[in-house]
């Protein structure tokens, strides 16, 4: 029997020999982290116009959610912006209800347009204004209602690609279209305030929460007078309000200001990031590729890619981003190198 | 513009509408965790004979490692036994060296045949006898040397499929074929003994370690007189010797005795398990499928499948297994139901 | 030799026999936690008038601090209100500086009278208004300056008695009277906000911090509509802003509202509490003793004493308190029983 | 009113002014940790002979325990060797039972003479041989029985002084003289082995456990070929078998070998240590005081004292010790300086 025959024989038994190649590649080369995700820029106008047209063509009776997903050209299939974290943009029109359900998938909303609609999570109503971040963590009931007279649009981030890889996606519809609002206004702010009830009613390790834009922006502006991070400018991480850890166990959310004239130092790390340009314009150089972005755009920086940001304008640029760093950190797989 | 046109237009911009279907399936059905992994049995004779033939046909100069992988019919591609954890069986012949390297992939060896060969991890030499479990965690230098006169075979478990999904696989060859042995005999046993140096030399959160079969078996036998677990018989988890946590941050290793005449209660959970029959024979019922196993075989129980074990014989049956429970637990995604 | 001679002989060698008595007392009685601390009420007028007189008689050149300590009649010596936690009340007159130093002792300030003076901690200036809580944790430089035209008085809580028992008290004077103010306004609020810099500049596990009265009171009022705790009414714990744990590693700070007409259920626990009546009046029954308190008073509830609070008035009563529960919890020594 | 009058007036109200002195001493001196504990040596012969005589004069009917306590000349009262940790030596004669009870006090036994007696903790019987360490943690039922033909003597260490300071001492007698033995032999070794049942039966955070001398000594000997610690020679810490942390939450136990000819570097730290000379002889220099010790002796090194060990002999010296470092670490109060 020769090797080819052995390979064939093994295949019939759902076995496969590992002897085709050296693990370390040709002649013992080092192998570094590799991703199929490619740097990519999605323009706001395309997303915005697409959503408006979808608003005409698709009702929330037809589709539980009306969203447009970012697809990365490098990711096989058609459902994700990266291998771990997904981003789409959602439209809820005046008077519409995106009905209540819950899932093992952990999600977040960052509000882009409109103001005054509600996301209800586990009985608590969170008002949505541009720049607000709202968490709908794993297995929390949630629904959205736009009682205002104008469209509302927001970024949906979630860990769907990771959960798909881990094969633990589960979904359950709520018995009614909307869940009842049972919590007092600002319940979670009081529950997770600096002075808080010792026994917390919420038992979710990643709790539902709303980070209001005003306080986020206030910190960004105040810290703009400090040196900031040489690779990231003035960067804030949204923390778990219970314990100060990562935003969510599977997703990190960050917001950063690239100040007028600022050009950051290049670095690379083993987490992947999807950025949204919340304010201003500028450019990010990813390896040898220059991505020019302006307000409303989205772009991705794949893991282990050298990247740096610059803002050549007179106005501040503000980038909101979601990343999979908590997943990498959980297993000791996060590494960073500075250029 | 109709919806079809919009879909086409979006596609040109790497965007995709989510309005094809309800998340919760037809008419609001509940969706439960689903896996493509199928229950499967691999027979020892096939593996053993395949390895012996490979021993004739493949040298360790040609291939860094000589292993046969278990392929699950339900997992696309050709590299993994499950979506998160991989198992293969390795042969090192008398006089051979499986050369030194390290990788971000975390691995373990459970010895099946032979005795007295060495695995060297981070300068410490671990002798390999049947039933011993040896850890070669993330980024630890390791190589194998069979200085005995007989073949040695062992089970290789690793988190390659997970690391592939996370895109953080990195590999580095050692400058020489073998790393020097620098540690005293039983160094890690002393370092992680009940009385141990306060400042540990090893800085690996998951440290290199060897769990000798004698002590494992002694505990199994002693605890056989207790009721054990109704779903798992007498089950032991190999713990991280540093802190008593999971065996490794990405893989759990367990060993269990199904006692003569024992039939366990059915349960299901969101972790996937690959079993090796180390001693005896019996059967595992996975959903409606009965898997009859005997010494040396391997089989898989996919996540969220109801399963129970039985041993209708007069001799004890011992199952060694690897699972992805630590990964599920890390994100609050582990659930169990008992039948 | 008889037993008496043996006892004498041992004594000369710094040895002592333990054979005088049964550990469990006469005939095997159970022994329960016992404290020498007794329930006690200190009246605000006594403290206030004493401080005003001290303001005339003692300058901050003579004494680094001008404070009046609460002495518990049951605690031997003259320095503590309890065996673990100490409370005193401090006066800084217009134009005065209480000079800069640091110590291993962990302290906190809860402002009682005045407004607009400063406590500077590790280069950050914290403005002091009634109801504000300010932390000056272990080994942080701190000084106080009253630049306003009116007296300022505050409660000083610290773990001096515990540190004395542990014999680790250390103190260091600053090179100048006042430390320079180097941090921006609200630095710690930005550093420990919901969105915060990932790399914190402050390395103190218990960080300097100010809890403004407005947000504390807002939560108290909002949660007044919930059932609250049956033994404690509407109770909030000030949490470590870094990680949501106890206020300080050695001291817990809490604030609670006893609502008009509320009478709480009796309980007892192995932590000792010193209360300050910040607003309103009412009574606390400690074992068989009734303590009638009104605004400004201080009182102590010793550990393992049954106690309950009542507010027979039309106005809310608000109690600020410090306790040693974190110390008891650290060693698994906290127990609670409800009547 | 003058200051003296004010002081008197305040005293009548259980108040005391703090204005006698500067916190930082004369002219702003630095204050360092100070202890009243003094270095002291207790000779084995005194203890041994005292115990034998007590064996004649005191029965276990008269006194629940027959122990001789080490009293430090610097510690007020008559019950402790230090401010936090207590040590005494116990004798149980052939046929005697030291009856069952439990207490909030956490204790340990280090066996000195005899062999084959039993300590039963929470239903598990632990055989006692010289060099074995046995834990009887907080609130675990325990009793001792000497079924052998010879006296047994052991060191009792416990956290009584700390619990007294914290006022949480509680004791409960068992309903019978001895508790029933319900656990299999070596139950805790199996429960906390490298491969262990995932659901532990023991719920004590500090579990009952026995560290056999053979394995301790084996590690000491093996590690004697390594450089060891420059201040402590070859030192091992007994770890919590559940999680690798400190021996007990309130007490650390260590064992160290000072090798023939070894002289360690001087250091000081904020924990206090009581040493027992288990093997050999040598000297410890504490500040300017030289303590010459030989087998069986006990001695104390007070906190923040410079100390170093030397062994001028041809045989190894082995010191067993108990310390309060876990208490200091719990609050960030542990500091070390090397000379």
PDB file of N, CA and C in Angstrom, chain A residues 56-124:
ATOM      1  N   UNK A  56     -39.646  51.570   2.428  1.00  0.00           N
ATOM      2  CA  UNK A  56     -40.792  51.575   1.518  1.00  0.00           C
ATOM      3  C   UNK A  56     -41.254  50.158   1.184  1.00  0.00           C
ATOM      4  N   UNK A  57     -40.282  49.255   1.073  1.00  0.00           N
ATOM      5  CA  UNK A  57     -40.571  47.937   0.481  1.00  0.00           C
ATOM      6  C   UNK A  57     -40.823  46.831   1.507  1.00  0.00           C
ATOM      7  N   UNK A  58     -40.293  46.993   2.729  1.00  0.00           N
ATOM      8  CA  UNK A  58     -40.367  45.896   3.700  1.00  0.00           C
ATOM      9  C   UNK A  58     -41.072  46.371   4.970  1.00  0.00           C
ATOM     10  N   UNK A  59     -42.121  45.681   5.354  1.00  0.00           N
ATOM     11  CA  UNK A  59     -42.806  46.031   6.605  1.00  0.00           C
ATOM     12  C   UNK A  59     -42.293  45.144   7.739  1.00  0.00           C
ATOM     13  N   UNK A  60     -42.521  45.583   8.975  1.00  0.00           N
ATOM     14  CA  UNK A  60     -42.083  44.779  10.129  1.00  0.00           C
ATOM     15  C   UNK A  60     -43.034  43.604  10.376  1.00  0.00           C
ATOM     16  N   UNK A  61     -44.089  43.506   9.573  1.00  0.00           N
ATOM     17  CA  UNK A  61     -44.887  42.274   9.628  1.00  0.00           C
ATOM     18  C   UNK A  61     -44.178  41.198   8.799  1.00  0.00           C
ATOM     19  N   UNK A  62     -43.598  41.642   7.694  1.00  0.00           N
ATOM     20  CA  UNK A  62     -42.887  40.707   6.811  1.00  0.00           C
ATOM     21  C   UNK A  62     -41.598  40.201   7.448  1.00  0.00           C
ATOM     22  N   UNK A  63     -40.885  41.116   8.067  1.00  0.00           N
ATOM     23  CA  UNK A  63     -39.555  40.796   8.599  1.00  0.00           C
ATOM     24  C   UNK A  63     -39.479  41.322  10.028  1.00  0.00           C
ATOM     25  N   UNK A  64     -39.074  40.471  10.942  1.00  0.00           N
ATOM     26  CA  UNK A  64     -39.022  40.905  12.344  1.00  0.00           C
ATOM     27  C   UNK A  64     -38.172  42.147  12.555  1.00  0.00           C
ATOM     28  N   UNK A  65     -37.129  42.241  11.769  1.00  0.00           N
ATOM     29  CA  UNK A  65     -36.261  43.402  11.874  1.00  0.00           C
ATOM     30  C   UNK A  65     -35.995  43.912  10.461  1.00  0.00           C
ATOM     31  N   UNK A  66     -35.795  45.215  10.318  1.00  0.00           N
ATOM     32  CA  UNK A  66     -35.439  45.801   9.020  1.00  0.00           C
ATOM     33  C   UNK A  66     -34.028  46.363   9.141  1.00  0.00           C
ATOM     34  N   UNK A  67     -33.068  45.551   8.767  1.00  0.00           N
ATOM     35  CA  UNK A  67     -31.672  45.970   8.932  1.00  0.00           C
ATOM     36  C   UNK A  67     -30.887  45.699   7.656  1.00  0.00           C
ATOM     37  N   UNK A  68     -29.817  46.445   7.535  1.00  0.00           N
ATOM     38  CA  UNK A  68     -28.869  46.198   6.441  1.00  0.00           C
ATOM     39  C   UNK A  68     -27.539  45.815   7.068  1.00  0.00           C
ATOM     40  N   UNK A  69     -27.044  44.672   6.634  1.00  0.00           N
ATOM     41  CA  UNK A  69     -25.813  44.139   7.218  1.00  0.00           C
ATOM     42  C   UNK A  69     -24.587  44.553   6.433  1.00  0.00           C
ATOM     43  N   UNK A  70     -23.508  44.741   7.155  1.00  0.00           N
ATOM     44  CA  UNK A  70     -22.216  44.960   6.511  1.00  0.00           C
ATOM     45  C   UNK A  70     -21.617  43.590   6.213  1.00  0.00           C
ATOM     46  N   UNK A  71     -21.291  43.349   4.955  1.00  0.00           N
ATOM     47  CA  UNK A  71     -20.653  42.079   4.595  1.00  0.00           C
ATOM     48  C   UNK A  71     -19.197  42.324   4.273  1.00  0.00           C
ATOM     49  N   UNK A  72     -18.331  41.564   4.877  1.00  0.00           N
ATOM     50  CA  UNK A  72     -16.920  41.732   4.539  1.00  0.00           C
ATOM     51  C   UNK A  72     -16.594  40.850   3.346  1.00  0.00           C
ATOM     52  N   UNK A  73     -15.951  41.416   2.337  1.00  0.00           N
ATOM     53  CA  UNK A  73     -15.646  40.621   1.133  1.00  0.00           C
ATOM     54  C   UNK A  73     -14.811  39.383   1.454  1.00  0.00           C
ATOM     55  N   UNK A  74     -14.097  39.430   2.561  1.00  0.00           N
ATOM     56  CA  UNK A  74     -13.218  38.295   2.870  1.00  0.00           C
ATOM     57  C   UNK A  74     -13.865  37.210   3.695  1.00  0.00           C
ATOM     58  N   UNK A  75     -15.068  37.458   4.173  1.00  0.00           N
ATOM     59  CA  UNK A  75     -15.697  36.460   5.031  1.00  0.00           C
ATOM     60  C   UNK A  75     -16.685  35.623   4.231  1.00  0.00           C
ATOM     61  N   UNK A  76     -16.462  34.339   4.188  1.00  0.00           N
ATOM     62  CA  UNK A  76     -17.324  33.478   3.388  1.00  0.00           C
ATOM     63  C   UNK A  76     -18.765  33.502   3.905  1.00  0.00           C
ATOM     64  N   UNK A  77     -19.703  33.178   3.020  1.00  0.00           N
ATOM     65  CA  UNK A  77     -21.112  33.233   3.385  1.00  0.00           C
ATOM     66  C   UNK A  77     -21.593  34.664   3.323  1.00  0.00           C
ATOM     67  N   UNK A  78     -22.743  34.921   3.868  1.00  0.00           N
ATOM     68  CA  UNK A  78     -23.287  36.265   3.697  1.00  0.00           C
ATOM     69  C   UNK A  78     -23.793  36.875   4.988  1.00  0.00           C
ATOM     70  N   UNK A  79     -23.255  36.487   6.106  1.00  0.00           N
ATOM     71  CA  UNK A  79     -23.899  37.002   7.307  1.00  0.00           C
ATOM     72  C   UNK A  79     -23.041  37.833   8.249  1.00  0.00           C
ATOM     73  N   UNK A  80     -21.776  37.999   7.978  1.00  0.00           N
ATOM     74  CA  UNK A  80     -21.008  38.690   9.008  1.00  0.00           C
ATOM     75  C   UNK A  80     -20.030  39.713   8.489  1.00  0.00           C
ATOM     76  N   UNK A  81     -19.762  40.707   9.331  1.00  0.00           N
ATOM     77  CA  UNK A  81     -18.764  41.707   8.995  1.00  0.00           C
ATOM     78  C   UNK A  81     -17.373  41.235   9.399  1.00  0.00           C
ATOM     79  N   UNK A  82     -17.301  40.339  10.360  1.00  0.00           N
ATOM     80  CA  UNK A  82     -16.037  39.740  10.777  1.00  0.00           C
ATOM     81  C   UNK A  82     -16.343  38.307  11.211  1.00  0.00           C
ATOM     82  N   UNK A  83     -15.321  37.600  11.657  1.00  0.00           N
ATOM     83  CA  UNK A  83     -15.517  36.218  12.099  1.00  0.00           C
ATOM     84  C   UNK A  83     -16.165  36.092  13.464  1.00  0.00           C
ATOM     85  N   UNK A  84     -16.212  37.194  14.194  1.00  0.00           N
ATOM     86  CA  UNK A  84     -16.691  37.129  15.577  1.00  0.00           C
ATOM     87  C   UNK A  84     -17.799  38.127  15.855  1.00  0.00           C
ATOM     88  N   UNK A  85     -17.685  39.306  15.271  1.00  0.00           N
ATOM     89  CA  UNK A  85     -18.629  40.377  15.574  1.00  0.00           C
ATOM     90  C   UNK A  85     -19.324  40.824  14.301  1.00  0.00           C
ATOM     91  N   UNK A  86     -20.586  41.101  14.440  1.00  0.00           N
ATOM     92  CA  UNK A  86     -21.435  41.472  13.322  1.00  0.00           C
ATOM     93  C   UNK A  86     -21.958  42.884  13.519  1.00  0.00           C
ATOM     94  N   UNK A  87     -22.119  43.622  12.440  1.00  0.00           N
ATOM     95  CA  UNK A  87     -22.724  44.944  12.530  1.00  0.00           C
ATOM     96  C   UNK A  87     -23.761  45.124  11.441  1.00  0.00           C
ATOM     97  N   UNK A  88     -24.895  45.651  11.806  1.00  0.00           N
ATOM     98  CA  UNK A  88     -25.859  46.054  10.796  1.00  0.00           C
ATOM     99  C   UNK A  88     -26.485  47.373  11.233  1.00  0.00           C
ATOM    100  N   UNK A  89     -27.298  47.945  10.365  1.00  0.00           N
ATOM    101  CA  UNK A  89     -27.936  49.229  10.677  1.00  0.00           C
ATOM    102  C   UNK A  89     -29.438  49.018  10.529  1.00  0.00           C
ATOM    103  N   UNK A  90     -30.167  49.506  11.516  1.00  0.00           N
ATOM    104  CA  UNK A  90     -31.596  49.213  11.578  1.00  0.00           C
ATOM    105  C   UNK A  90     -32.414  50.488  11.424  1.00  0.00           C
ATOM    106  N   UNK A  91     -33.554  50.344  10.757  1.00  0.00           N
ATOM    107  CA  UNK A  91     -34.512  51.446  10.635  1.00  0.00           C
ATOM    108  C   UNK A  91     -35.837  51.028  11.263  1.00  0.00           C
ATOM    109  N   UNK A  92     -36.349  51.879  12.164  1.00  0.00           N
ATOM    110  CA  UNK A  92     -37.723  51.709  12.652  1.00  0.00           C
ATOM    111  C   UNK A  92     -38.456  53.012  12.354  1.00  0.00           C
ATOM    112  N   UNK A  93     -39.523  52.893  11.590  1.00  0.00           N
ATOM    113  CA  UNK A  93     -40.260  54.085  11.155  1.00  0.00           C
ATOM    114  C   UNK A  93     -41.263  54.530  12.224  1.00  0.00           C
ATOM    115  N   UNK A  94     -41.732  55.768  12.106  1.00  0.00           N
ATOM    116  CA  UNK A  94     -42.706  56.261  13.084  1.00  0.00           C
ATOM    117  C   UNK A  94     -43.869  55.281  13.260  1.00  0.00           C
ATOM    118  N   UNK A  95     -44.190  54.996  14.482  1.00  0.00           N
ATOM    119  CA  UNK A  95     -45.330  54.128  14.782  1.00  0.00           C
ATOM    120  C   UNK A  95     -45.023  52.644  14.752  1.00  0.00           C
ATOM    121  N   UNK A  96     -43.844  52.275  14.304  1.00  0.00           N
ATOM    122  CA  UNK A  96     -43.530  50.847  14.176  1.00  0.00           C
ATOM    123  C   UNK A  96     -43.037  50.223  15.485  1.00  0.00           C
ATOM    124  N   UNK A  97     -43.273  48.923  15.579  1.00  0.00           N
ATOM    125  CA  UNK A  97     -42.765  48.121  16.689  1.00  0.00           C
ATOM    126  C   UNK A  97     -41.920  46.985  16.122  1.00  0.00           C
ATOM    127  N   UNK A  98     -40.683  46.890  16.572  1.00  0.00           N
ATOM    128  CA  UNK A  98     -39.864  45.711  16.241  1.00  0.00           C
ATOM    129  C   UNK A  98     -40.088  44.762  17.406  1.00  0.00           C
ATOM    130  N   UNK A  99     -40.719  43.639  17.130  1.00  0.00           N
ATOM    131  CA  UNK A  99     -41.340  42.884  18.219  1.00  0.00           C
ATOM    132  C   UNK A  99     -40.370  42.170  19.167  1.00  0.00           C
ATOM    133  N   UNK A 100     -40.907  41.803  20.298  1.00  0.00           N
ATOM    134  CA  UNK A 100     -40.086  41.331  21.416  1.00  0.00           C
ATOM    135  C   UNK A 100     -39.617  39.888  21.243  1.00  0.00           C
ATOM    136  N   UNK A 101     -38.367  39.654  21.527  1.00  0.00           N
ATOM    137  CA  UNK A 101     -37.813  38.292  21.569  1.00  0.00           C
ATOM    138  C   UNK A 101     -36.542  38.332  22.428  1.00  0.00           C
ATOM    139  N   UNK A 102     -35.963  37.170  22.605  1.00  0.00           N
ATOM    140  CA  UNK A 102     -34.665  37.128  23.276  1.00  0.00           C
ATOM    141  C   UNK A 102     -33.837  36.033  22.620  1.00  0.00           C
ATOM    142  N   UNK A 103     -32.536  36.114  22.772  1.00  0.00           N
ATOM    143  CA  UNK A 103     -31.646  35.133  22.139  1.00  0.00           C
ATOM    144  C   UNK A 103     -30.338  35.044  22.909  1.00  0.00           C
ATOM    145  N   UNK A 104     -29.622  33.964  22.682  1.00  0.00           N
ATOM    146  CA  UNK A 104     -28.326  33.784  23.358  1.00  0.00           C
ATOM    147  C   UNK A 104     -27.296  34.771  22.824  1.00  0.00           C
ATOM    148  N   UNK A 105     -27.562  35.286  21.662  1.00  0.00           N
ATOM    149  CA  UNK A 105     -26.751  36.326  21.045  1.00  0.00           C
ATOM    150  C   UNK A 105     -26.807  37.594  21.902  1.00  0.00           C
ATOM    151  N   UNK A 106     -25.663  38.197  22.076  1.00  0.00           N
ATOM    152  CA  UNK A 106     -25.550  39.438  22.851  1.00  0.00           C
ATOM    153  C   UNK A 106     -25.482  40.612  21.883  1.00  0.00           C
ATOM    154  N   UNK A 107     -26.293  41.630  22.130  1.00  0.00           N
ATOM    155  CA  UNK A 107     -26.352  42.734  21.160  1.00  0.00           C
ATOM    156  C   UNK A 107     -26.230  44.089  21.839  1.00  0.00           C
ATOM    157  N   UNK A 108     -25.950  45.080  21.016  1.00  0.00           N
ATOM    158  CA  UNK A 108     -25.868  46.464  21.480  1.00  0.00           C
ATOM    159  C   UNK A 108     -26.424  47.362  20.390  1.00  0.00           C
ATOM    160  N   UNK A 109     -26.882  48.538  20.783  1.00  0.00           N
ATOM    161  CA  UNK A 109     -27.404  49.534  19.838  1.00  0.00           C
ATOM    162  C   UNK A 109     -26.652  50.829  20.070  1.00  0.00           C
ATOM    163  N   UNK A 110     -26.174  51.438  19.005  1.00  0.00           N
ATOM    164  CA  UNK A 110     -25.571  52.768  19.089  1.00  0.00           C
ATOM    165  C   UNK A 110     -26.388  53.653  18.153  1.00  0.00           C
ATOM    166  N   UNK A 111     -27.026  54.671  18.719  1.00  0.00           N
ATOM    167  CA  UNK A 111     -28.023  55.428  17.969  1.00  0.00           C
ATOM    168  C   UNK A 111     -27.364  56.421  17.002  1.00  0.00           C
ATOM    169  N   UNK A 112     -27.858  56.440  15.757  1.00  0.00           N
ATOM    170  CA  UNK A 112     -27.256  57.258  14.711  1.00  0.00           C
ATOM    171  C   UNK A 112     -28.126  58.446  14.298  1.00  0.00           C
ATOM    172  N   UNK A 113     -29.417  58.193  14.100  1.00  0.00           N
ATOM    173  CA  UNK A 113     -30.314  59.247  13.619  1.00  0.00           C
ATOM    174  C   UNK A 113     -31.630  59.157  14.382  1.00  0.00           C
ATOM    175  N   UNK A 114     -32.336  60.285  14.445  1.00  0.00           N
ATOM    176  CA  UNK A 114     -33.644  60.304  15.115  1.00  0.00           C
ATOM    177  C   UNK A 114     -33.466  60.581  16.586  1.00  0.00           C
ATOM    178  N   UNK A 115     -34.501  60.318  17.356  1.00  0.00           N
ATOM    179  CA  UNK A 115     -34.387  60.611  18.791  1.00  0.00           C
ATOM    180  C   UNK A 115     -35.728  60.453  19.456  1.00  0.00           C
ATOM    181  N   UNK A 116     -35.727  59.755  20.570  1.00  0.00           N
ATOM    182  CA  UNK A 116     -36.944  59.645  21.357  1.00  0.00           C
ATOM    183  C   UNK A 116     -37.662  58.318  21.223  1.00  0.00           C
ATOM    184  N   UNK A 117     -37.183  57.445  20.340  1.00  0.00           N
ATOM    185  CA  UNK A 117     -37.777  56.102  20.293  1.00  0.00           C
ATOM    186  C   UNK A 117     -37.317  55.334  21.533  1.00  0.00           C
ATOM    187  N   UNK A 118     -37.908  54.160  21.724  1.00  0.00           N
ATOM    188  CA  UNK A 118     -37.583  53.378  22.918  1.00  0.00           C
ATOM    189  C   UNK A 118     -37.066  51.990  22.561  1.00  0.00           C
ATOM    190  N   UNK A 119     -36.103  51.535  23.311  1.00  0.00           N
ATOM    191  CA  UNK A 119     -35.794  50.109  23.349  1.00  0.00           C
ATOM    192  C   UNK A 119     -36.157  49.647  24.753  1.00  0.00           C
ATOM    193  N   UNK A 120     -36.973  48.615  24.840  1.00  0.00           N
ATOM    194  CA  UNK A 120     -37.332  48.080  26.153  1.00  0.00           C
ATOM    195  C   UNK A 120     -36.559  46.782  26.364  1.00  0.00           C
ATOM    196  N   UNK A 121     -35.825  46.715  27.472  1.00  0.00           N
ATOM    197  CA  UNK A 121     -35.038  45.525  27.778  1.00  0.00           C
ATOM    198  C   UNK A 121     -35.408  45.041  29.175  1.00  0.00           C
ATOM    199  N   UNK A 122     -35.854  43.804  29.266  1.00  0.00           N
ATOM    200  CA  UNK A 122     -36.241  43.222  30.563  1.00  0.00           C
ATOM    201  C   UNK A 122     -37.109  44.180  31.379  1.00  0.00           C
ATOM    202  N   UNK A 123     -38.099  44.740  30.700  1.00  0.00           N
ATOM    203  CA  UNK A 123     -39.078  45.565  31.396  1.00  0.00           C
ATOM    204  C   UNK A 123     -38.651  47.000  31.645  1.00  0.00           C
ATOM    205  N   UNK A 124     -37.432  47.361  31.226  1.00  0.00           N
ATOM    206  CA  UNK A 124     -36.981  48.740  31.413  1.00  0.00           C
ATOM    207  C   UNK A 124     -36.918  49.458  30.069  1.00  0.00           C
TER     208      UNK A 124
END
